[in-house]
């Protein structure tokens, strides 16, 4: 798998919020075998630089950081946060969020495209949190994005893949664009289903962080992602309207 020229073996991206403790977060990251974790700048902000201990802890894990503009509701706020993240984390990668609706945390797709265009011109490698809308996807690619991250369901909802038709259409319409399901996954079977659709990776946080045993759940998601990808590569059979016997009829003994 390739994101902006970086080759990765793991197809599971992990968020770092809401874990019971740093120790459990570290164990979950290792159990997931992820190579990319997202970090919100708000965890590092403040005049007292209170997040420095957390940042030092994250650096010791040896994984790639994908800073996140989580919680931004305007283009200006998202762009400013992205520039601060580049300075703090020393990376051009940015997970771009511009939230447009408070209850569902649905992206403001108009602001998202505008912010993506500004950041692409400033040299950022953008991972946009978007919907499965094909027109919006086209605009994001035109703005300079080379990865798309459509939601499966609202953030933290654990509802899985709400719009299978739309997600299938996006995969078919953009066969050569890396696609990552971002948000809404609740159990490993949701992740496996996303991979079976041909998506390149999944990103999740709450489903692992709020599980009764986050470390075991991280391991379960890692296995589900791997299994789903293998199944997709194996070209699974299509659904049928009628039954088809698995045992051949030819050569069957006939009693007289």
mmCIF file of C-alpha atoms in Angstrom:
data_model
loop_
_atom_site.group_PDB
_atom_site.id
_atom_site.type_symbol
_atom_site.label_atom_id
_atom_site.label_comp_id
_atom_site.label_asym_id
_atom_site.label_seq_id
_atom_site.Cartn_x
_atom_site.Cartn_y
_atom_site.Cartn_z
ATOM 1 C CA UNK A 1 0.000 0.000 0.000
ATOM 2 C CA UNK A 2 1.289 3.450 -0.938
ATOM 3 C CA UNK A 3 0.351 6.809 0.584
ATOM 4 C CA UNK A 4 2.103 9.774 -1.027
ATOM 5 C CA UNK A 5 5.090 7.666 -1.996
ATOM 6 C CA UNK A 6 5.396 5.908 1.383
ATOM 7 C CA UNK A 7 5.126 2.118 1.227
ATOM 8 C CA UNK A 8 3.254 0.525 4.124
ATOM 9 C CA UNK A 9 2.475 -3.064 4.998
ATOM 10 C CA UNK A 10 -0.333 -2.500 7.507
ATOM 11 C CA UNK A 11 -3.784 -1.450 6.259
ATOM 12 C CA UNK A 12 -5.050 -0.419 9.684
ATOM 13 C CA UNK A 13 -4.707 3.205 10.815
ATOM 14 C CA UNK A 14 -5.350 3.966 14.461
ATOM 15 C CA UNK A 15 -6.497 7.002 16.428
ATOM 16 C CA UNK A 16 -5.016 7.799 19.834
ATOM 17 C CA UNK A 17 -7.875 9.412 21.765
ATOM 18 C CA UNK A 18 -10.117 8.101 24.577
ATOM 19 C CA UNK A 19 -7.875 5.264 25.746
ATOM 20 C CA UNK A 20 -7.975 4.429 29.479
ATOM 21 C CA UNK A 21 -4.239 5.023 29.877
ATOM 22 C CA UNK A 22 -1.049 5.581 27.858
ATOM 23 C CA UNK A 23 0.027 2.036 28.733
ATOM 24 C CA UNK A 24 -3.116 0.552 27.189
ATOM 25 C CA UNK A 25 -2.775 2.852 24.167
ATOM 26 C CA UNK A 26 0.783 1.620 23.603
ATOM 27 C CA UNK A 27 -0.236 -2.022 23.939
ATOM 28 C CA UNK A 28 -3.164 -1.526 21.537
ATOM 29 C CA UNK A 29 -0.956 0.152 18.947
ATOM 30 C CA UNK A 30 1.489 -2.735 19.089
ATOM 31 C CA UNK A 31 -1.295 -5.353 18.969
ATOM 32 C CA UNK A 32 -2.848 -3.651 15.916
ATOM 33 C CA UNK A 33 0.466 -3.729 14.023
ATOM 34 C CA UNK A 34 -0.417 -0.304 12.643
ATOM 35 C CA UNK A 35 2.230 1.892 11.056
ATOM 36 C CA UNK A 36 0.198 5.117 11.161
ATOM 37 C CA UNK A 37 -1.507 6.780 14.108
ATOM 38 C CA UNK A 38 -3.544 9.974 14.076
ATOM 39 C CA UNK A 39 -2.958 12.667 16.664
ATOM 40 C CA UNK A 40 -5.072 15.778 17.159
ATOM 41 C CA UNK A 41 -3.138 18.990 17.562
ATOM 42 C CA UNK A 42 -5.365 19.815 20.535
ATOM 43 C CA UNK A 43 -3.568 17.075 22.464
ATOM 44 C CA UNK A 44 -0.346 19.049 21.989
ATOM 45 C CA UNK A 45 -1.572 22.632 22.273
ATOM 46 C CA UNK A 46 -1.692 25.192 25.020
ATOM 47 C CA UNK A 47 0.639 27.828 26.285
ATOM 48 C CA UNK A 48 2.271 25.440 28.746
ATOM 49 C CA UNK A 49 3.032 22.866 26.010
ATOM 50 C CA UNK A 50 1.228 20.321 28.201
ATOM 51 C CA UNK A 51 1.178 17.784 25.426
ATOM 52 C CA UNK A 52 4.946 17.405 25.199
ATOM 53 C CA UNK A 53 4.961 14.345 27.446
ATOM 54 C CA UNK A 54 2.371 12.705 25.198
ATOM 55 C CA UNK A 55 4.351 13.646 22.081
ATOM 56 C CA UNK A 56 7.526 12.164 23.535
ATOM 57 C CA UNK A 57 5.623 8.982 24.358
ATOM 58 C CA UNK A 58 4.248 8.755 20.794
ATOM 59 C CA UNK A 59 7.655 9.260 19.186
ATOM 60 C CA UNK A 60 9.045 6.314 21.121
ATOM 61 C CA UNK A 61 6.513 3.986 19.483
ATOM 62 C CA UNK A 62 8.274 4.236 16.116
ATOM 63 C CA UNK A 63 5.125 4.762 14.035
ATOM 64 C CA UNK A 64 4.307 7.447 11.479
ATOM 65 C CA UNK A 65 2.264 10.382 12.747
ATOM 66 C CA UNK A 66 -0.768 11.639 10.820
ATOM 67 C CA UNK A 67 -1.787 14.934 12.468
ATOM 68 C CA UNK A 68 -5.498 15.646 12.495
ATOM 69 C CA UNK A 69 -7.515 18.869 12.268
ATOM 70 C CA UNK A 70 -10.240 17.253 14.388
ATOM 71 C CA UNK A 71 -12.827 19.664 15.742
ATOM 72 C CA UNK A 72 -12.262 22.363 13.131
ATOM 73 C CA UNK A 73 -15.474 23.910 11.805
ATOM 74 C CA UNK A 74 -14.128 26.462 9.332
ATOM 75 C CA UNK A 75 -11.616 26.645 6.522
ATOM 76 C CA UNK A 76 -9.508 29.190 8.380
ATOM 77 C CA UNK A 77 -9.390 27.080 11.531
ATOM 78 C CA UNK A 78 -8.464 23.919 9.625
ATOM 79 C CA UNK A 79 -5.744 25.607 7.575
ATOM 80 C CA UNK A 80 -4.241 27.290 10.632
ATOM 81 C CA UNK A 81 -4.275 24.030 12.575
ATOM 82 C CA UNK A 82 -2.623 22.196 9.680
ATOM 83 C CA UNK A 83 0.225 24.712 9.559
ATOM 84 C CA UNK A 84 0.719 24.434 13.313
ATOM 85 C CA UNK A 85 0.760 20.643 13.027
ATOM 86 C CA UNK A 86 3.392 20.720 10.291
ATOM 87 C CA UNK A 87 5.612 22.882 12.457
ATOM 88 C CA UNK A 88 5.124 20.775 15.574
ATOM 89 C CA UNK A 89 5.254 17.272 14.107
ATOM 90 C CA UNK A 90 7.641 17.911 11.214
ATOM 91 C CA UNK A 91 5.467 16.253 8.572
ATOM 92 C CA UNK A 92 3.598 17.390 5.480
ATOM 93 C CA UNK A 93 0.910 14.765 6.115
ATOM 94 C CA UNK A 94 -2.399 16.059 7.426
ATOM 95 C CA UNK A 95 -5.750 14.394 8.032
ATOM 96 C CA UNK A 96 -8.064 17.197 7.012
ATOM 97 C CA UNK A 97 -11.387 17.577 8.798
ATOM 98 C CA UNK A 98 -13.785 20.490 8.353
ATOM 99 C CA UNK A 99 -16.916 19.629 10.321
ATOM 100 C CA UNK A 100 -20.200 21.018 9.038
ATOM 101 C CA UNK A 101 -22.886 19.490 11.260
ATOM 102 C CA UNK A 102 -22.681 19.101 15.005
ATOM 103 C CA UNK A 103 -24.925 16.082 15.613
ATOM 104 C CA UNK A 104 -23.529 13.768 12.920
ATOM 105 C CA UNK A 105 -20.075 15.389 12.598
ATOM 106 C CA UNK A 106 -20.644 15.243 8.842
ATOM 107 C CA UNK A 107 -17.931 16.985 6.833
ATOM 108 C CA UNK A 108 -18.566 20.428 5.384
ATOM 109 C CA UNK A 109 -17.651 19.291 1.892
ATOM 110 C CA UNK A 110 -17.579 22.833 0.481
ATOM 111 C CA UNK A 111 -15.148 24.014 3.134
ATOM 112 C CA UNK A 112 -13.214 20.763 2.840
ATOM 113 C CA UNK A 113 -12.504 21.272 -0.857
ATOM 114 C CA UNK A 114 -11.494 24.892 -0.268
ATOM 115 C CA UNK A 115 -9.165 23.995 2.594
ATOM 116 C CA UNK A 116 -7.677 21.104 0.596
ATOM 117 C CA UNK A 117 -6.869 23.425 -2.290
ATOM 118 C CA UNK A 118 -5.138 25.915 0.001
ATOM 119 C CA UNK A 119 -3.111 23.244 1.797
ATOM 120 C CA UNK A 120 -2.133 21.420 -1.397
ATOM 121 C CA UNK A 121 -0.739 24.672 -2.772
ATOM 122 C CA UNK A 122 1.227 24.992 0.483
ATOM 123 C CA UNK A 123 2.842 21.587 -0.023
ATOM 124 C CA UNK A 124 0.724 19.395 2.259
ATOM 125 C CA UNK A 125 -0.079 15.729 1.610
ATOM 126 C CA UNK A 126 -3.771 15.634 2.431
ATOM 127 C CA UNK A 127 -5.945 12.825 3.789
ATOM 128 C CA UNK A 128 -9.441 14.362 3.572
ATOM 129 C CA UNK A 129 -12.261 13.093 5.790
ATOM 130 C CA UNK A 130 -15.162 13.209 3.365
ATOM 131 C CA UNK A 131 -18.436 11.586 2.377
ATOM 132 C CA UNK A 132 -18.946 8.977 -0.352
ATOM 133 C CA UNK A 133 -20.209 11.652 -2.764
ATOM 134 C CA UNK A 134 -18.485 11.151 -6.134
ATOM 135 C CA UNK A 135 -18.688 14.799 -7.163
ATOM 136 C CA UNK A 136 -17.020 15.906 -3.940
ATOM 137 C CA UNK A 137 -14.374 13.228 -4.469
ATOM 138 C CA UNK A 138 -13.627 14.577 -7.947
ATOM 139 C CA UNK A 139 -13.257 18.090 -6.568
ATOM 140 C CA UNK A 140 -10.892 16.909 -3.844
ATOM 141 C CA UNK A 141 -8.697 15.152 -6.392
ATOM 142 C CA UNK A 142 -8.710 18.261 -8.575
ATOM 143 C CA UNK A 143 -7.690 20.284 -5.507
ATOM 144 C CA UNK A 144 -4.580 18.135 -5.091
ATOM 145 C CA UNK A 145 -5.580 15.243 -2.823
ATOM 146 C CA UNK A 146 -4.173 11.841 -3.772
ATOM 147 C CA UNK A 147 -5.963 9.885 -1.041
ATOM 148 C CA UNK A 148 -9.673 9.913 -0.148
ATOM 149 C CA UNK A 149 -11.125 8.977 3.224
ATOM 150 C CA UNK A 150 -14.918 8.529 3.036
ATOM 151 C CA UNK A 151 -16.837 7.869 6.219
ATOM 152 C CA UNK A 152 -18.495 4.555 6.856
ATOM 153 C CA UNK A 153 -20.916 6.118 9.344
ATOM 154 C CA UNK A 154 -20.849 9.105 11.725
ATOM 155 C CA UNK A 155 -17.765 9.323 13.924
ATOM 156 C CA UNK A 156 -18.013 7.125 17.009
ATOM 157 C CA UNK A 157 -21.404 5.687 16.019
ATOM 158 C CA UNK A 158 -20.238 2.045 15.548
ATOM 159 C CA UNK A 159 -22.850 1.638 12.793
ATOM 160 C CA UNK A 160 -20.484 0.182 10.207
ATOM 161 C CA UNK A 161 -20.917 0.839 6.488
ATOM 162 C CA UNK A 162 -24.141 2.822 6.144
ATOM 163 C CA UNK A 163 -24.123 3.250 2.363
ATOM 164 C CA UNK A 164 -22.790 0.135 0.669
ATOM 165 C CA UNK A 165 -24.008 1.253 -2.742
ATOM 166 C CA UNK A 166 -22.212 4.579 -2.469
ATOM 167 C CA UNK A 167 -18.995 3.017 -1.190
ATOM 168 C CA UNK A 168 -19.008 0.406 -3.957
ATOM 169 C CA UNK A 169 -19.574 3.155 -6.517
ATOM 170 C CA UNK A 170 -16.654 5.164 -5.137
ATOM 171 C CA UNK A 171 -14.327 2.162 -5.335
ATOM 172 C CA UNK A 172 -15.418 1.447 -8.914
ATOM 173 C CA UNK A 173 -15.178 5.093 -9.958
ATOM 174 C CA UNK A 174 -11.673 5.624 -8.561
ATOM 175 C CA UNK A 175 -9.881 2.293 -9.083
ATOM 176 C CA UNK A 176 -6.397 3.795 -8.816
ATOM 177 C CA UNK A 177 -6.936 6.181 -5.887
ATOM 178 C CA UNK A 178 -6.064 4.950 -2.373
ATOM 179 C CA UNK A 179 -9.355 4.838 -0.446
ATOM 180 C CA UNK A 180 -9.578 4.588 3.342
ATOM 181 C CA UNK A 181 -12.798 4.053 5.296
ATOM 182 C CA UNK A 182 -12.659 6.609 8.095
ATOM 183 C CA UNK A 183 -15.165 6.703 10.967
ATOM 184 C CA UNK A 184 -18.173 4.738 12.106
ATOM 185 C CA UNK A 185 -16.737 1.226 12.341
ATOM 186 C CA UNK A 186 -17.720 -0.623 15.492
ATOM 187 C CA UNK A 187 -16.660 -4.265 15.227
ATOM 188 C CA UNK A 188 -14.015 -6.165 13.260
ATOM 189 C CA UNK A 189 -16.582 -7.508 10.782
ATOM 190 C CA UNK A 190 -17.201 -3.918 9.647
ATOM 191 C CA UNK A 191 -13.511 -3.560 8.834
ATOM 192 C CA UNK A 192 -13.460 -6.892 7.010
ATOM 193 C CA UNK A 193 -16.478 -5.806 4.951
ATOM 194 C CA UNK A 194 -14.715 -2.591 3.955
ATOM 195 C CA UNK A 195 -11.662 -4.510 2.819
ATOM 196 C CA UNK A 196 -13.824 -7.001 0.894
ATOM 197 C CA UNK A 197 -15.221 -4.026 -1.046
ATOM 198 C CA UNK A 198 -11.684 -3.327 -2.217
ATOM 199 C CA UNK A 199 -10.843 -0.423 0.062
ATOM 200 C CA UNK A 200 -7.166 0.012 0.747
ATOM 201 C CA UNK A 201 -7.313 0.596 4.497
ATOM 202 C CA UNK A 202 -9.498 1.568 7.435
ATOM 203 C CA UNK A 203 -8.998 4.171 10.135
ATOM 204 C CA UNK A 204 -10.688 3.834 13.512
ATOM 205 C CA UNK A 205 -10.379 4.940 17.092
ATOM 206 C CA UNK A 206 -13.435 4.633 19.341
ATOM 207 C CA UNK A 207 -14.196 0.990 18.529
ATOM 208 C CA UNK A 208 -10.870 -0.017 20.027
ATOM 209 C CA UNK A 209 -10.373 2.683 22.663
ATOM 210 C CA UNK A 210 -13.799 2.124 24.267
ATOM 211 C CA UNK A 211 -13.825 -1.678 24.059
ATOM 212 C CA UNK A 212 -13.791 -3.629 27.294
ATOM 213 C CA UNK A 213 -10.339 -4.891 26.326
ATOM 214 C CA UNK A 214 -8.780 -2.426 23.852
ATOM 215 C CA UNK A 215 -5.676 -4.533 23.299
ATOM 216 C CA UNK A 216 -7.574 -7.672 22.284
ATOM 217 C CA UNK A 217 -9.926 -5.583 20.138
ATOM 218 C CA UNK A 218 -6.939 -4.029 18.378
ATOM 219 C CA UNK A 219 -5.663 -7.507 17.593
ATOM 220 C CA UNK A 220 -9.117 -8.535 16.339
ATOM 221 C CA UNK A 221 -9.295 -5.555 13.976
ATOM 222 C CA UNK A 222 -5.802 -6.310 12.667
ATOM 223 C CA UNK A 223 -6.843 -9.862 11.807
ATOM 224 C CA UNK A 224 -10.135 -8.689 10.271
ATOM 225 C CA UNK A 225 -8.384 -6.198 8.005
ATOM 226 C CA UNK A 226 -5.890 -8.820 6.899
ATOM 227 C CA UNK A 227 -8.609 -11.419 6.296
ATOM 228 C CA UNK A 228 -10.809 -8.995 4.385
ATOM 229 C CA UNK A 229 -7.977 -7.949 2.118
ATOM 230 C CA UNK A 230 -7.002 -11.551 1.388
ATOM 231 C CA UNK A 231 -10.642 -12.340 0.588
ATOM 232 C CA UNK A 232 -10.831 -9.404 -1.829
ATOM 233 C CA UNK A 233 -7.639 -10.509 -3.563
ATOM 234 C CA UNK A 234 -9.074 -14.034 -3.881
ATOM 235 C CA UNK A 235 -12.027 -12.709 -5.981
ATOM 236 C CA UNK A 236 -14.996 -13.940 -3.898
ATOM 237 C CA UNK A 237 -18.005 -15.462 -5.636
ATOM 238 C CA UNK A 238 -20.961 -13.219 -6.481
ATOM 239 C CA UNK A 239 -24.345 -13.672 -4.759
ATOM 240 C CA UNK A 240 -26.862 -15.831 -6.624
ATOM 241 C CA UNK A 241 -30.643 -15.795 -6.778
ATOM 242 C CA UNK A 242 -30.910 -19.583 -6.836
ATOM 243 C CA UNK A 243 -29.310 -22.430 -4.945
ATOM 244 C CA UNK A 244 -26.341 -24.180 -6.551
ATOM 245 C CA UNK A 245 -25.362 -27.666 -5.297
ATOM 246 C CA UNK A 246 -21.825 -27.941 -4.029
ATOM 247 C CA UNK A 247 -21.783 -31.689 -4.731
ATOM 248 C CA UNK A 248 -21.707 -32.606 -8.465
ATOM 249 C CA UNK A 249 -24.788 -34.389 -9.778
ATOM 250 C CA UNK A 250 -22.872 -36.096 -12.591
ATOM 251 C CA UNK A 251 -21.871 -39.618 -11.558
ATOM 252 C CA UNK A 252 -24.444 -39.824 -8.811
ATOM 253 C CA UNK A 253 -25.631 -43.372 -8.102
ATOM 254 C CA UNK A 254 -29.213 -44.115 -9.098
ATOM 255 C CA UNK A 255 -31.278 -46.714 -7.297
ATOM 256 C CA UNK A 256 -33.758 -48.803 -9.319
#
